Amino acid sequence: MMKISRRGFIKLSVATGVAAGIKGKPILTAFAENSNAVNKLAQGKWKSTTCQGCTTWCPVQVYVVNGRAIKVRGNPNSKAMEGKVCPRAHMSLQQVYDPDRIKVPMKRTNPKKGRNEDPQFVPITWDEAVDTIAEKMMELRKNQETHKYVTFRGRYTYMRDIIYDAFTKIYGSPNGISHSAICAEAEKFGAYFTEGFWDYRDYDLLNTRYVLLWGADPLASNRQVPRVLNVWGDVLDRAKVAVIDPRLSATASKADEWLPVVPGEDGALALAMAHVILVEGLWSREFVGDFIDVINKFSPGVSVQEDTFQEKYTYGVVKWWNMELMNRTPEWAQDITGVPAEQIRRVAVDFASNAPNVISWLAPGSAMQVRGAYSAMACHALNGLVGSVDNKGGTLQGMKVPANSIPKYDAYVDEIAAKGKKYPKMDQRGYKEFPALNLGVSGGGVVTNRAADSILNEDPYEIKMAIGYWNNFTFSCTGASRWEKALEKLPFFAHITTHPAEMTKFADIVLPAAHHKYERWGYVKSKANRYAYATMNQRVIEPLWDVRMDETEIPWLIAEKLAQKGYPNLFNYYQNEFQDPETGKKPTNGMEFTLSALKMFTQPIWDPALNNKGDKFQGWQDFQEKGVWNSDPYPFKEKWGNFGTETKMFEFYSETLKHALEKHAEKHTTDVDDIMKTCKFTVTGEHSFIPHYEPAFRWGEENEYPFIFFEHRSRLNREARSANCSWYQDCKDVDPGDEKWDDVAKINPVDGVKLGIKTGDKIKLISPTGQIECTAKLWQGVRPGTIGKCYGQGHWAYGRIAAKDFQKMLPRGGNNNELLPADYDRFSGSTARHGGVTRIKVERV
């Protein structure tokens, strides 16, 4: 059997692309370089699908000519995005036709694993690949060790529960481990423990008069980028914008106010603004209430009797003042945050004076910190103070999408599986140190990055097998070297992926995945512009290569093979419970199964007999043609007095958090003060239940590591999946301060002079836990004393463009996650990648 070196893999990639063209499929010619070339093409058709280049999940349409995708546009049927897309949507064309894609199943022939080990992959058939996986699963069942299997989920569609839930649980493992905690769980914490909503929020930009952005750069990253790009000019004409960010981001460059905060001190700034709003009497009487005698008693340093204030739709505003806010003046905050007291006061007054049509926009930058839970609460609490929560021009929860859940599977869980799935999940959620309080439940959330430690330390037990899809934890998790060691130790790993990735390097079996936008079927749910929506992923072109859909076809194939080996439960579930709702027919292959499942999940949307809200369709074909369902517009103020908190009110003193922490402490036979200390917080007592100040937690002492490191996101990052696209490298300077085809650390010129470093110097960034090499860029758009760097470069195994030298595994720049330590906001389970979690020093190379 032929073994493939890295050089051979590249040659095979090119050869396979040519062969695909010979077989009658579209030949990989160059992309059209000008509009005249496009105009000469034969007449094509716009086909609806979905872009998942970020978590906006935009409804799009692809122009297909002679079976080839050549252009992308926003879906004109979308009320949320109004037919707009951002640059990421166009870049996907280079991804789907990338000659470096995984084209056929492969197996590892070198038993040694490691970053510097050549896997010596050889091509195999789908049957051999699936048989190998099924055989490993049967071995675990034979030994009653099904709990030692893990499904690692990365990005997903809402077909996810077919593999992530049913596949894993019916087999007998509790271990469906998602990527969510390396994404943004911390910001959800802030909204949940004030208004009882654990999800991303929507924003009424059309009616807002002030936008206060906490580490958010909506013109480039976070959610709703196409929507923001479409309306931001109108927002600037009508509203004021203030950006809190140590970097002059794209959004900050257009803002009325830029507050270059010391990374990690957002909470102090938010508390000082809350202080000003109350002292100046600018809180919302309609939402919060007022003093009984209508005389403002909020005065710096002076406590207030609680019974003198009558609240309406909030809970604990006076208690919050007495316990925390009365001494949090702008003068107190300026020394901590590095933002002048005068500017803090001005922004707070402007923000509140324009209320209630204002937005305090909380983003990962201010929340994904070791002590970010309380910063998240403080930033979101400003919406409560001024009455903008669930209000016109403010922050919104979003409408629900009518969709069916996965069919129940209890009847298919046998005795072995029932025993296996009773084990605790392997990511240590719910441990004393990791409350992970999703929906207020101890262990209710995921602690994604902790899974590496679990494998390494066999805590809570040994892991022997894993399947991962649409993920690359070896690159995307902080403390990345831990993942390399964990995957070296893991006895068997199968990776389902479109491209060779750092995680693929450690796989025993590699399965080529269909591209989410062009080659698969599925659907996703999201929200923007006051509309919830469901948008369909569709196979708009026939794949060039021998790929399968990760969430549906591949689990079907494995279930089929398990049945042949004497374990039919999973296959029986898929075949019996996923009948086509139009024909009643049972699926007989993976594609039929995929389409039956998709129809089942979305039937409340497309079936005229079931759909009584939002867009109406004539049936499945009509939904498929239009590609997107839109809800009715979000109604304002309906949550007032009926929030999802313990008190049903917007909580400044969070009884909801108090209940959750007390339950977690009780579970570990201790008290809340001990939990606070264990989770690296500094306060005790009732302060634990209010938004309060926590000093930023940093790795490294200032005398050895003088600079605070922070990272940001690119307008072009398809979640770090863009780097093998030449368009990404060609246009990288669209991000303020960045350079084409390079990876730069942005250093303030004042610091550059002190270091004796100039633009273009090759430098090494060193933290207490790691180091990377990149290029210096002196730039006034970063706060002195900090060094900022974009996330996304530094790939060493993602393809010939992403790497500086793919054959030699030399990265183009450095991966920030090799510099950042593995630390957490333990209350949400979120990875702490922002807030200046580590200090660094700089050396010239």
mmCIF file of N, CA and C in Angstrom, residues 644-734:
data_model
loop_
_atom_site.group_PDB
_atom_site.id
_atom_site.type_symbol
_atom_site.label_atom_id
_atom_site.label_comp_id
_atom_site.label_asym_id
_atom_site.label_seq_id
_atom_site.Cartn_x
_atom_site.Cartn_y
_atom_site.Cartn_z
ATOM 1 N N GLY A 644 -36.735 35.743 32.749
ATOM 2 C CA GLY A 644 -36.480 34.368 33.164
ATOM 3 C C GLY A 644 -35.631 34.250 34.411
ATOM 4 N N THR A 645 -35.731 35.206 35.322
ATOM 5 C CA THR A 645 -34.969 35.204 36.566
ATOM 6 C C THR A 645 -35.816 34.643 37.704
ATOM 7 N N GLU A 646 -35.184 34.451 38.856
ATOM 8 C CA GLU A 646 -35.902 33.955 40.034
ATOM 9 C C GLU A 646 -37.027 34.897 40.443
ATOM 10 N N THR A 647 -36.821 36.199 40.277
ATOM 11 C CA THR A 647 -37.815 37.192 40.702
ATOM 12 C C THR A 647 -38.737 37.635 39.568
ATOM 13 N N LYS A 648 -38.455 37.181 38.341
ATOM 14 C CA LYS A 648 -39.157 37.615 37.123
ATOM 15 C C LYS A 648 -38.821 39.055 36.740
ATOM 16 N N MET A 649 -37.918 39.668 37.478
ATOM 17 C CA MET A 649 -37.502 41.036 37.221
ATOM 18 C C MET A 649 -36.078 41.063 36.672
ATOM 19 N N PHE A 650 -35.672 42.220 36.159
ATOM 20 C CA PHE A 650 -34.277 42.421 35.780
ATOM 21 C C PHE A 650 -33.510 42.589 37.080
ATOM 22 N N GLU A 651 -32.542 41.716 37.322
ATOM 23 C CA GLU A 651 -31.920 41.640 38.637
ATOM 24 C C GLU A 651 -30.552 42.325 38.696
ATOM 25 N N PHE A 652 -30.481 43.432 39.473
ATOM 26 C CA PHE A 652 -29.187 44.033 39.790
ATOM 27 C C PHE A 652 -28.555 43.280 40.968
ATOM 28 N N TYR A 653 -29.389 42.827 41.879
ATOM 29 C CA TYR A 653 -28.973 41.861 42.888
ATOM 30 C C TYR A 653 -29.528 40.529 42.400
ATOM 31 N N SER A 654 -28.659 39.637 42.001
ATOM 32 C CA SER A 654 -29.104 38.450 41.273
ATOM 33 C C SER A 654 -29.461 37.300 42.217
ATOM 34 N N GLU A 655 -30.744 37.191 42.499
ATOM 35 C CA GLU A 655 -31.233 36.021 43.227
ATOM 36 C C GLU A 655 -31.011 34.755 42.400
ATOM 37 N N THR A 656 -30.997 34.924 41.092
ATOM 38 C CA THR A 656 -30.768 33.793 40.189
ATOM 39 C C THR A 656 -29.350 33.251 40.356
ATOM 40 N N LEU A 657 -28.365 34.143 40.413
ATOM 41 C CA LEU A 657 -26.986 33.722 40.624
ATOM 42 C C LEU A 657 -26.799 33.184 42.047
ATOM 43 N N LYS A 658 -27.440 33.816 43.000
ATOM 44 C CA LYS A 658 -27.356 33.352 44.390
ATOM 45 C C LYS A 658 -27.844 31.914 44.502
ATOM 46 N N HIS A 659 -28.977 31.632 43.894
ATOM 47 C CA HIS A 659 -29.538 30.279 43.924
ATOM 48 C C HIS A 659 -28.579 29.287 43.264
ATOM 49 N N ALA A 660 -28.017 29.669 42.115
ATOM 50 C CA ALA A 660 -27.127 28.770 41.374
ATOM 51 C C ALA A 660 -25.851 28.485 42.155
ATOM 52 N N LEU A 661 -25.250 29.523 42.739
ATOM 53 C CA LEU A 661 -24.010 29.336 43.478
ATOM 54 C C LEU A 661 -24.234 28.547 44.767
ATOM 55 N N GLU A 662 -25.336 28.792 45.426
ATOM 56 C CA GLU A 662 -25.623 28.039 46.645
ATOM 57 C C GLU A 662 -25.833 26.561 46.339
ATOM 58 N N LYS A 663 -26.498 26.267 45.237
ATOM 59 C CA LYS A 663 -26.692 24.871 44.843
ATOM 60 C C LYS A 663 -25.354 24.207 44.507
ATOM 61 N N HIS A 664 -24.482 24.941 43.810
ATOM 62 C CA HIS A 664 -23.172 24.390 43.467
ATOM 63 C C HIS A 664 -22.346 24.153 44.727
ATOM 64 N N ALA A 665 -22.393 25.101 45.664
ATOM 65 C CA ALA A 665 -21.659 24.941 46.916
ATOM 66 C C ALA A 665 -22.197 23.759 47.716
ATOM 67 N N GLU A 666 -23.508 23.638 47.763
ATOM 68 C CA GLU A 666 -24.132 22.524 48.483
ATOM 69 C C GLU A 666 -23.704 21.179 47.886
ATOM 70 N N LYS A 667 -23.617 21.130 46.570
ATOM 71 C CA LYS A 667 -23.186 19.918 45.874
ATOM 72 C C LYS A 667 -21.788 19.485 46.315
ATOM 73 N N HIS A 668 -20.944 20.461 46.677
ATOM 74 C CA HIS A 668 -19.565 20.163 47.071
ATOM 75 C C HIS A 668 -19.353 20.346 48.582
ATOM 76 N N THR A 669 -20.474 20.338 49.327
ATOM 77 C CA THR A 669 -20.452 20.444 50.791
ATOM 78 C C THR A 669 -19.545 21.567 51.277
ATOM 79 N N THR A 670 -19.743 22.743 50.721
ATOM 80 C CA THR A 670 -18.987 23.920 51.135
ATOM 81 C C THR A 670 -19.892 25.136 51.057
ATOM 82 N N ASP A 671 -19.325 26.339 51.134
ATOM 83 C CA ASP A 671 -20.131 27.553 51.037
ATOM 84 C C ASP A 671 -19.713 28.367 49.823
ATOM 85 N N VAL A 672 -20.484 29.408 49.547
ATOM 86 C CA VAL A 672 -20.248 30.218 48.347
ATOM 87 C C VAL A 672 -18.905 30.939 48.433
ATOM 88 N N ASP A 673 -18.510 31.380 49.613
ATOM 89 C CA ASP A 673 -17.218 32.063 49.748
ATOM 90 C C ASP A 673 -16.074 31.167 49.284
ATOM 91 N N ASP A 674 -16.147 29.895 49.614
ATOM 92 C CA ASP A 674 -15.110 28.950 49.200
ATOM 93 C C ASP A 674 -15.131 28.755 47.682
ATOM 94 N N ILE A 675 -16.325 28.711 47.109
ATOM 95 C CA ILE A 675 -16.449 28.584 45.647
ATOM 96 C C ILE A 675 -15.842 29.810 44.967
ATOM 97 N N MET A 676 -16.109 30.991 45.501
ATOM 98 C CA MET A 676 -15.550 32.216 44.918
ATOM 99 C C MET A 676 -14.024 32.173 44.920
ATOM 100 N N LYS A 677 -13.442 31.765 46.016
ATOM 101 C CA LYS A 677 -11.988 31.691 46.109
ATOM 102 C C LYS A 677 -11.437 30.647 45.152
ATOM 103 N N THR A 678 -12.094 29.497 45.097
ATOM 104 C CA THR A 678 -11.650 28.415 44.214
ATOM 105 C C THR A 678 -11.668 28.853 42.760
ATOM 106 N N CYS A 679 -12.632 29.683 42.393
ATOM 107 C CA CYS A 679 -12.785 30.135 41.000
ATOM 108 C C CYS A 679 -12.041 31.435 40.708
ATOM 109 N N LYS A 680 -11.119 31.811 41.607
ATOM 110 C CA LYS A 680 -10.190 32.931 41.412
ATOM 111 C C LYS A 680 -10.835 34.315 41.541
ATOM 112 N N PHE A 681 -11.972 34.406 42.231
ATOM 113 C CA PHE A 681 -12.561 35.715 42.505
ATOM 114 C C PHE A 681 -12.060 36.230 43.841
ATOM 115 N N THR A 682 -12.254 37.535 44.082
ATOM 116 C CA THR A 682 -11.653 38.184 45.248
ATOM 117 C C THR A 682 -12.647 38.551 46.329
ATOM 118 N N VAL A 683 -13.941 38.593 46.031
ATOM 119 C CA VAL A 683 -14.915 39.062 47.019
ATOM 120 C C VAL A 683 -15.551 37.892 47.760
ATOM 121 N N THR A 684 -16.254 38.223 48.853
ATOM 122 C CA THR A 684 -17.007 37.231 49.606
ATOM 123 C C THR A 684 -18.379 37.816 49.941
ATOM 124 N N GLY A 685 -19.194 36.997 50.561
ATOM 125 C CA GLY A 685 -20.495 37.464 51.015
ATOM 126 C C GLY A 685 -21.426 37.798 49.878
ATOM 127 N N GLU A 686 -22.319 38.761 50.137
ATOM 128 C CA GLU A 686 -23.363 39.086 49.169
ATOM 129 C C GLU A 686 -22.838 39.780 47.919
ATOM 130 N N HIS A 687 -21.611 40.256 47.970
ATOM 131 C CA HIS A 687 -21.022 40.830 46.763
ATOM 132 C C HIS A 687 -20.979 39.800 45.628
ATOM 133 N N SER A 688 -21.007 38.539 45.990
ATOM 134 C CA SER A 688 -20.963 37.479 44.978
ATOM 135 C C SER A 688 -22.190 37.490 44.083
ATOM 136 N N PHE A 689 -23.240 38.178 44.491
ATOM 137 C CA PHE A 689 -24.505 38.113 43.765
ATOM 138 C C PHE A 689 -24.843 39.408 43.028
ATOM 139 N N ILE A 690 -23.892 40.329 42.958
ATOM 140 C CA ILE A 690 -24.116 41.587 42.241
ATOM 141 C C ILE A 690 -22.975 41.831 41.261
ATOM 142 N N PRO A 691 -23.211 42.641 40.238
ATOM 143 C CA PRO A 691 -22.087 43.075 39.391
ATOM 144 C C PRO A 691 -21.134 43.913 40.246
ATOM 145 N N HIS A 692 -19.911 43.474 40.371
ATOM 146 C CA HIS A 692 -18.960 44.171 41.236
ATOM 147 C C HIS A 692 -17.586 44.196 40.569
ATOM 148 N N TYR A 693 -16.698 44.962 41.149
ATOM 149 C CA TYR A 693 -15.361 45.083 40.569
ATOM 150 C C TYR A 693 -14.484 43.917 40.964
ATOM 151 N N GLU A 694 -13.870 43.310 39.961
ATOM 152 C CA GLU A 694 -12.838 42.302 40.134
ATOM 153 C C GLU A 694 -11.615 42.752 39.342
ATOM 154 N N PRO A 695 -10.466 42.923 40.004
ATOM 155 C CA PRO A 695 -9.262 43.306 39.240
ATOM 156 C C PRO A 695 -8.907 42.249 38.204
ATOM 157 N N ALA A 696 -8.426 42.694 37.076
ATOM 158 C CA ALA A 696 -8.076 41.763 36.000
ATOM 159 C C ALA A 696 -7.045 40.753 36.486
ATOM 160 N N PHE A 697 -7.276 39.494 36.162
ATOM 161 C CA PHE A 697 -6.335 38.434 36.509
ATOM 162 C C PHE A 697 -5.375 38.234 35.339
ATOM 163 N N ARG A 698 -4.089 38.278 35.631
ATOM 164 C CA ARG A 698 -3.103 38.120 34.566
ATOM 165 C C ARG A 698 -2.035 37.102 34.961
ATOM 166 N N TRP A 699 -1.583 36.356 33.955
ATOM 167 C CA TRP A 699 -0.427 35.483 34.128
ATOM 168 C C TRP A 699 0.834 36.317 33.908
ATOM 169 N N GLY A 700 1.840 36.107 34.767
ATOM 170 C CA GLY A 700 3.120 36.784 34.602
ATOM 171 C C GLY A 700 3.238 38.043 35.441
ATOM 172 N N GLU A 701 4.415 38.264 36.000
ATOM 173 C CA GLU A 701 4.690 39.466 36.782
ATOM 174 C C GLU A 701 5.173 40.582 35.859
ATOM 175 N N GLU A 702 4.754 41.806 36.194
ATOM 176 C CA GLU A 702 5.037 42.947 35.325
ATOM 177 C C GLU A 702 6.528 43.202 35.171
ATOM 178 N N ASN A 703 7.298 42.935 36.224
ATOM 179 C CA ASN A 703 8.725 43.227 36.118
ATOM 180 C C ASN A 703 9.435 42.320 35.119
ATOM 181 N N GLU A 704 8.903 41.111 34.890
ATOM 182 C CA GLU A 704 9.502 40.203 33.913
ATOM 183 C C GLU A 704 8.791 40.261 32.573
ATOM 184 N N TYR A 705 7.484 40.438 32.619
ATOM 185 C CA TYR A 705 6.662 40.487 31.406
ATOM 186 C C TYR A 705 5.952 41.838 31.373
ATOM 187 N N PRO A 706 6.577 42.869 30.815
ATOM 188 C CA PRO A 706 6.083 44.242 30.974
ATOM 189 C C PRO A 706 4.854 44.604 30.148
ATOM 190 N N PHE A 707 4.503 43.798 29.144
ATOM 191 C CA PHE A 707 3.403 44.175 28.259
ATOM 192 C C PHE A 707 2.173 43.288 28.460
ATOM 193 N N ILE A 708 1.010 43.897 28.373
ATOM 194 C CA ILE A 708 -0.249 43.157 28.414
ATOM 195 C C ILE A 708 -0.603 42.754 26.985
ATOM 196 N N PHE A 709 -0.803 41.468 26.779
ATOM 197 C CA PHE A 709 -1.119 40.969 25.440
ATOM 198 C C PHE A 709 -2.629 40.870 25.278
ATOM 199 N N PHE A 710 -3.111 41.292 24.114
ATOM 200 C CA PHE A 710 -4.530 41.075 23.781
ATOM 201 C C PHE A 710 -4.627 40.678 22.321
ATOM 202 N N GLU A 711 -5.701 40.001 21.975
ATOM 203 C CA GLU A 711 -5.918 39.603 20.587
ATOM 204 C C GLU A 711 -7.251 40.139 20.092
ATOM 205 N N HIS A 712 -7.408 40.124 18.769
ATOM 206 C CA HIS A 712 -8.665 40.571 18.169
ATOM 207 C C HIS A 712 -8.972 39.699 16.970
ATOM 208 N N ARG A 713 -10.101 39.941 16.345
ATOM 209 C CA ARG A 713 -10.554 39.143 15.218
ATOM 210 C C ARG A 713 -10.479 39.933 13.914
ATOM 211 N N SER A 714 -10.408 39.192 12.806
ATOM 212 C CA SER A 714 -10.287 39.798 11.484
ATOM 213 C C SER A 714 -11.640 39.832 10.784
ATOM 214 N N ARG A 715 -11.811 40.835 9.948
ATOM 215 C CA ARG A 715 -13.008 40.893 9.112
ATOM 216 C C ARG A 715 -13.048 39.729 8.128
ATOM 217 N N LEU A 716 -11.904 39.103 7.887
ATOM 218 C CA LEU A 716 -11.802 38.048 6.881
ATOM 219 C C LEU A 716 -11.758 36.645 7.469
ATOM 220 N N ASN A 717 -11.688 36.535 8.780
ATOM 221 C CA ASN A 717 -11.565 35.216 9.405
ATOM 222 C C ASN A 717 -12.869 34.431 9.307
ATOM 223 N N ARG A 718 -12.829 33.317 8.595
ATOM 224 C CA ARG A 718 -13.932 32.368 8.670
ATOM 225 C C ARG A 718 -13.606 31.414 9.822
ATOM 226 N N GLU A 719 -13.546 32.019 11.031
ATOM 227 C CA GLU A 719 -13.216 31.301 12.258
ATOM 228 C C GLU A 719 -11.894 30.537 12.120
ATOM 229 N N ALA A 720 -10.869 31.234 11.654
ATOM 230 C CA ALA A 720 -9.518 30.685 11.446
ATOM 231 C C ALA A 720 -9.478 29.667 10.324
ATOM 232 N N ARG A 721 -10.540 29.593 9.519
ATOM 233 C CA ARG A 721 -10.546 28.670 8.385
ATOM 234 C C ARG A 721 -10.248 29.388 7.069
ATOM 235 N N SER A 722 -9.836 30.648 7.142
ATOM 236 C CA SER A 722 -9.607 31.441 5.930
ATOM 237 C C SER A 722 -8.168 31.418 5.451
ATOM 238 N N ALA A 723 -7.257 31.005 6.303
ATOM 239 C CA ALA A 723 -5.841 31.285 6.065
ATOM 240 C C ALA A 723 -5.273 30.594 4.836
ATOM 241 N N ASN A 724 -5.948 29.559 4.325
ATOM 242 C CA ASN A 724 -5.444 28.911 3.113
ATOM 243 C C ASN A 724 -6.056 29.498 1.845
ATOM 244 N N CYS A 725 -6.710 30.633 1.986
ATOM 245 C CA CYS A 725 -7.261 31.362 0.836
ATOM 246 C C CYS A 725 -6.334 32.530 0.491
ATOM 247 N N SER A 726 -5.963 32.635 -0.761
ATOM 248 C CA SER A 726 -5.075 33.734 -1.156
ATOM 249 C C SER A 726 -5.760 35.083 -0.977
ATOM 250 N N TRP A 727 -7.097 35.125 -1.141
ATOM 251 C CA TRP A 727 -7.813 36.387 -0.953
ATOM 252 C C TRP A 727 -7.663 36.882 0.482
ATOM 253 N N TYR A 728 -7.638 35.977 1.431
ATOM 254 C CA TYR A 728 -7.429 36.353 2.829
ATOM 255 C C TYR A 728 -6.072 37.026 2.994
ATOM 256 N N GLN A 729 -5.046 36.401 2.454
ATOM 257 C CA GLN A 729 -3.697 36.953 2.606
ATOM 258 C C GLN A 729 -3.530 38.252 1.820
ATOM 259 N N ASP A 730 -4.130 38.301 0.617
ATOM 260 C CA ASP A 730 -4.019 39.496 -0.227
ATOM 261 C C ASP A 730 -4.685 40.720 0.407
ATOM 262 N N CYS A 731 -5.741 40.482 1.174
ATOM 263 C CA CYS A 731 -6.563 41.585 1.691
ATOM 264 C C CYS A 731 -6.437 41.748 3.199
ATOM 265 N N LYS A 732 -5.424 41.140 3.812
ATOM 266 C CA LYS A 732 -5.327 41.140 5.271
ATOM 267 C C LYS A 732 -5.198 42.547 5.833
ATOM 268 N N ASP A 733 -4.709 43.497 5.040
ATOM 269 C CA ASP A 733 -4.558 44.860 5.549
ATOM 270 C C ASP A 733 -5.884 45.599 5.648
ATOM 271 N N VAL A 734 -6.998 44.929 5.352
ATOM 272 C CA VAL A 734 -8.298 45.535 5.605
ATOM 273 C C VAL A 734 -8.521 45.694 7.105
#
